[in-house]
CSV table of N, CA and C in Angstrom, one decimal:
chain,number,residue,atom,x,y,z
H,517,MET,N,0.2,15.4,-0.9
H,517,MET,CA,0.3,14.0,-0.5
H,517,MET,C,-0.9,13.5,0.2
H,518,ASP,N,-1.3,12.3,0.0
H,518,ASP,CA,-2.4,11.7,0.6
H,518,ASP,C,-2.2,11.5,2.1
H,519,ILE,N,-3.1,12.0,2.9
H,519,ILE,CA,-2.9,11.9,4.4
H,519,ILE,C,-2.7,10.5,4.9
H,520,GLU,N,-3.5,9.6,4.4
H,520,GLU,CA,-3.4,8.2,4.8
H,520,GLU,C,-2.0,7.7,4.5
H,521,LEU,N,-1.5,8.0,3.3
H,521,LEU,CA,-0.1,7.5,3.0
H,521,LEU,C,0.9,8.1,3.9
H,522,PHE,N,0.8,9.4,4.1
H,522,PHE,CA,1.7,10.2,5.0
H,522,PHE,C,1.7,9.5,6.4
H,523,VAL,N,0.6,9.3,7.0
H,523,VAL,CA,0.5,8.6,8.3
H,523,VAL,C,1.1,7.2,8.3
H,524,ARG,N,0.7,6.5,7.2
H,524,ARG,CA,1.2,5.1,7.1
H,524,ARG,C,2.7,5.0,7.1
H,525,LEU,N,3.3,5.9,6.3
H,525,LEU,CA,4.8,5.9,6.2
H,525,LEU,C,5.5,6.2,7.5
H,526,ILE,N,4.9,7.2,8.2
H,526,ILE,CA,5.5,7.6,9.5
H,526,ILE,C,5.4,6.4,10.5
H,527,LEU,N,4.2,5.9,10.6
H,527,LEU,CA,3.9,4.8,11.6
H,527,LEU,C,4.7,3.6,11.3
H,528,MET,N,4.9,3.3,10.0
H,528,MET,CA,5.7,2.1,9.6
H,528,MET,C,7.2,2.3,10.1
H,529,GLN,N,7.7,3.5,9.9
H,529,GLN,CA,9.0,3.8,10.4
H,529,GLN,C,9.2,3.7,11.9
H,530,ILE,N,8.1,4.1,12.6
H,530,ILE,CA,8.1,4.0,14.0
H,530,ILE,C,8.1,2.6,14.5
H,531,MET,N,7.3,1.7,13.8
H,531,MET,CA,7.2,0.3,14.1
H,531,MET,C,8.6,-0.4,14.0
H,532,ILE,N,9.4,0.1,13.1
H,532,ILE,CA,10.7,-0.6,12.9
H,532,ILE,C,11.6,-0.4,14.1
H,533,LYS,N,11.5,0.8,14.8
H,533,LYS,CA,12.2,1.0,16.0
H,533,LYS,C,11.3,0.7,17.2
H,534,SER,N,11.7,-0.3,17.9
H,534,SER,CA,10.8,-0.8,19.0
H,534,SER,C,10.6,0.2,20.1
H,535,ASN,N,11.5,1.0,20.4
H,535,ASN,CA,11.4,2.0,21.5
H,535,ASN,C,11.5,3.4,21.0
H,536,HIS,N,10.7,3.7,20.0
H,536,HIS,CA,10.7,5.1,19.4
H,536,HIS,C,10.0,6.0,20.4
H,537,PRO,N,10.6,7.2,20.7
H,537,PRO,CA,10.1,8.2,21.7
H,537,PRO,C,8.9,8.9,21.2
H,538,LEU,N,8.6,9.0,19.9
H,538,LEU,CA,7.5,9.8,19.4
H,538,LEU,C,6.2,9.1,19.8
H,539,ARG,N,5.3,9.9,20.4
H,539,ARG,CA,4.0,9.4,20.8
H,539,ARG,C,2.8,10.3,20.4
H,540,LEU,N,3.1,11.4,19.6
H,540,LEU,CA,2.0,12.3,19.2
H,540,LEU,C,2.4,12.9,17.9
H,541,LEU,N,1.4,12.9,16.9
H,541,LEU,CA,1.5,13.5,15.7
H,541,LEU,C,0.4,14.6,15.6
H,542,CYS,N,0.7,15.7,15.1
H,542,CYS,CA,-0.3,16.7,14.8
H,542,CYS,C,0.0,17.3,13.5
H,543,PHE,N,-1.0,17.3,12.6
H,543,PHE,CA,-0.8,17.9,11.3
H,543,PHE,C,-2.0,18.7,10.9
H,544,TYR,N,-1.7,19.7,10.1
H,544,TYR,CA,-2.7,20.7,9.6
H,544,TYR,C,-3.2,20.2,8.2
H,545,VAL,N,-4.5,20.0,8.1
H,545,VAL,CA,-5.1,19.6,6.8
H,545,VAL,C,-6.3,20.6,6.6
H,546,ALA,N,-6.2,21.4,5.5
H,546,ALA,CA,-7.2,22.4,5.2
H,546,ALA,C,-8.6,21.8,5.1
H,547,ALA,N,-8.7,20.6,4.5
H,547,ALA,CA,-10.0,20.0,4.3
H,547,ALA,C,-10.3,18.9,5.4
H,548,ALA,N,-9.8,19.1,6.6
H,548,ALA,CA,-10.0,18.0,7.6
H,548,ALA,C,-11.4,18.0,8.0
H,549,ASP,N,-11.9,16.7,8.1
H,549,ASP,CA,-13.3,16.5,8.5
H,549,ASP,C,-13.4,15.2,9.2
H,550,ASP,N,-14.6,14.9,9.8
H,550,ASP,CA,-14.8,13.7,10.5
H,550,ASP,C,-14.6,12.4,9.7
H,551,GLU,N,-14.9,12.5,8.4
H,551,GLU,CA,-14.7,11.3,7.5
H,551,GLU,C,-13.2,11.0,7.4
H,552,MET,N,-12.4,12.0,7.3
H,552,MET,CA,-10.9,11.8,7.3
H,552,MET,C,-10.4,11.1,8.5
H,553,VAL,N,-10.9,11.5,9.7
H,553,VAL,CA,-10.5,10.9,11.0
H,553,VAL,C,-10.9,9.4,11.0
H,554,GLN,N,-12.2,9.1,10.5
H,554,GLN,CA,-12.6,7.7,10.5
H,554,GLN,C,-11.8,6.9,9.5
H,555,LYS,N,-11.4,7.5,8.4
H,555,LYS,CA,-10.5,6.7,7.4
H,555,LYS,C,-9.2,6.4,8.0
H,556,LEU,N,-8.6,7.4,8.7
H,556,LEU,CA,-7.3,7.2,9.4
H,556,LEU,C,-7.4,6.1,10.5
H,557,GLU,N,-8.5,6.1,11.3
H,557,GLU,CA,-8.7,5.1,12.3
H,557,GLU,C,-8.8,3.7,11.7
H,558,LYS,N,-9.6,3.6,10.6
H,558,LYS,CA,-9.8,2.4,10.0
H,558,LYS,C,-8.5,1.8,9.4
H,559,MET,N,-7.8,2.7,8.7
H,559,MET,CA,-6.5,2.3,8.1
H,559,MET,C,-5.5,1.8,9.2
H,560,ILE,N,-5.4,2.5,10.3
H,560,ILE,CA,-4.5,2.1,11.3
H,560,ILE,C,-4.9,0.8,11.9
H,561,ASN,N,-6.2,0.6,12.1
H,561,ASN,CA,-6.7,-0.7,12.7
H,561,ASN,C,-6.5,-1.9,11.8
H,562,ILE,N,-6.8,-1.7,10.5
H,562,ILE,CA,-6.7,-2.8,9.5
H,562,ILE,C,-5.3,-3.2,9.3
H,563,GLU,N,-4.4,-2.2,9.3
H,563,GLU,CA,-3.0,-2.5,9.0
H,563,GLU,C,-2.2,-2.8,10.3
H,564,ASN,N,-2.9,-2.8,11.5
H,564,ASN,CA,-2.2,-3.0,12.8
H,564,ASN,C,-1.0,-2.1,13.0
H,565,LEU,N,-1.1,-0.8,12.7
H,565,LEU,CA,0.0,0.1,12.8
H,565,LEU,C,0.2,0.5,14.2
H,566,LEU,N,-0.9,0.6,15.0
H,566,LEU,CA,-0.9,1.0,16.4
H,566,LEU,C,-2.0,0.2,17.1
H,567,VAL,N,-1.8,0.1,18.4
H,567,VAL,CA,-2.8,-0.7,19.2
H,567,VAL,C,-3.6,0.2,20.1
H,568,ASP,N,-3.0,1.0,20.9
H,568,ASP,CA,-3.7,1.9,21.8
H,568,ASP,C,-3.5,3.3,21.3
H,569,PHE,N,-4.5,3.8,20.6
H,569,PHE,CA,-4.3,5.2,20.0
H,569,PHE,C,-5.6,5.9,20.0
H,570,ILE,N,-5.5,7.2,19.8
H,570,ILE,CA,-6.6,8.2,19.6
H,570,ILE,C,-6.4,9.1,18.4
H,571,VAL,N,-7.4,9.2,17.6
H,571,VAL,CA,-7.3,10.2,16.5
H,571,VAL,C,-8.5,11.2,16.8
H,572,LYS,N,-8.1,12.5,16.8
H,572,LYS,CA,-9.1,13.5,17.0
H,572,LYS,C,-8.8,14.7,16.1
H,573,ARG,N,-9.9,15.4,15.8
H,573,ARG,CA,-9.8,16.6,15.0
H,573,ARG,C,-10.2,17.8,15.8
H,574,VAL,N,-9.4,18.9,15.7
H,574,VAL,CA,-9.7,20.2,16.3
H,574,VAL,C,-9.6,21.2,15.2
H,575,MET,N,-10.7,21.6,14.7
H,575,MET,CA,-10.7,22.5,13.5
H,575,MET,C,-10.0,21.8,12.3
H,576,ASN,N,-8.9,22.4,11.8
H,576,ASN,CA,-8.3,21.8,10.7
H,576,ASN,C,-7.0,21.0,11.1
H,577,GLU,N,-6.9,20.7,12.3
H,577,GLU,CA,-5.7,20.0,12.8
H,577,GLU,C,-6.1,18.6,13.2
H,578,ILE,N,-5.4,17.6,12.8
H,578,ILE,CA,-5.6,16.2,13.2
H,578,ILE,C,-4.5,15.8,14.2
H,579,TYR,N,-5.0,15.2,15.3
H,579,TYR,CA,-4.0,14.7,16.3
H,579,TYR,C,-4.1,13.2,16.4
H,580,LEU,N,-3.0,12.6,16.4
H,580,LEU,CA,-2.9,11.2,16.5
H,580,LEU,C,-1.9,10.9,17.7
H,581,GLN,N,-2.5,10.3,18.7
H,581,GLN,CA,-1.7,10.0,19.9
H,581,GLN,C,-1.8,8.5,20.3
H,582,TRP,N,-0.7,8.0,20.8
H,582,TRP,CA,-0.6,6.6,21.1
H,582,TRP,C,0.3,6.4,22.3
H,583,LYS,N,0.2,5.2,22.9
H,583,LYS,CA,1.0,4.8,24.1
H,583,LYS,C,2.1,3.9,23.7
């Protein structure tokens, strides 16, 4: 599955529920790189899925955290 699609689907479901307790996603991607992080950030910003968030990569894990 495309990582952007995966994140988009999860965040859209979270947006539906105004007080959703989830504030952090961590997922393993064998081919994770800085370009993937930039694409995720761009997609989230363009589609206004989150306002105050951080995307970071540690080795092959991508962390997405928001307030």
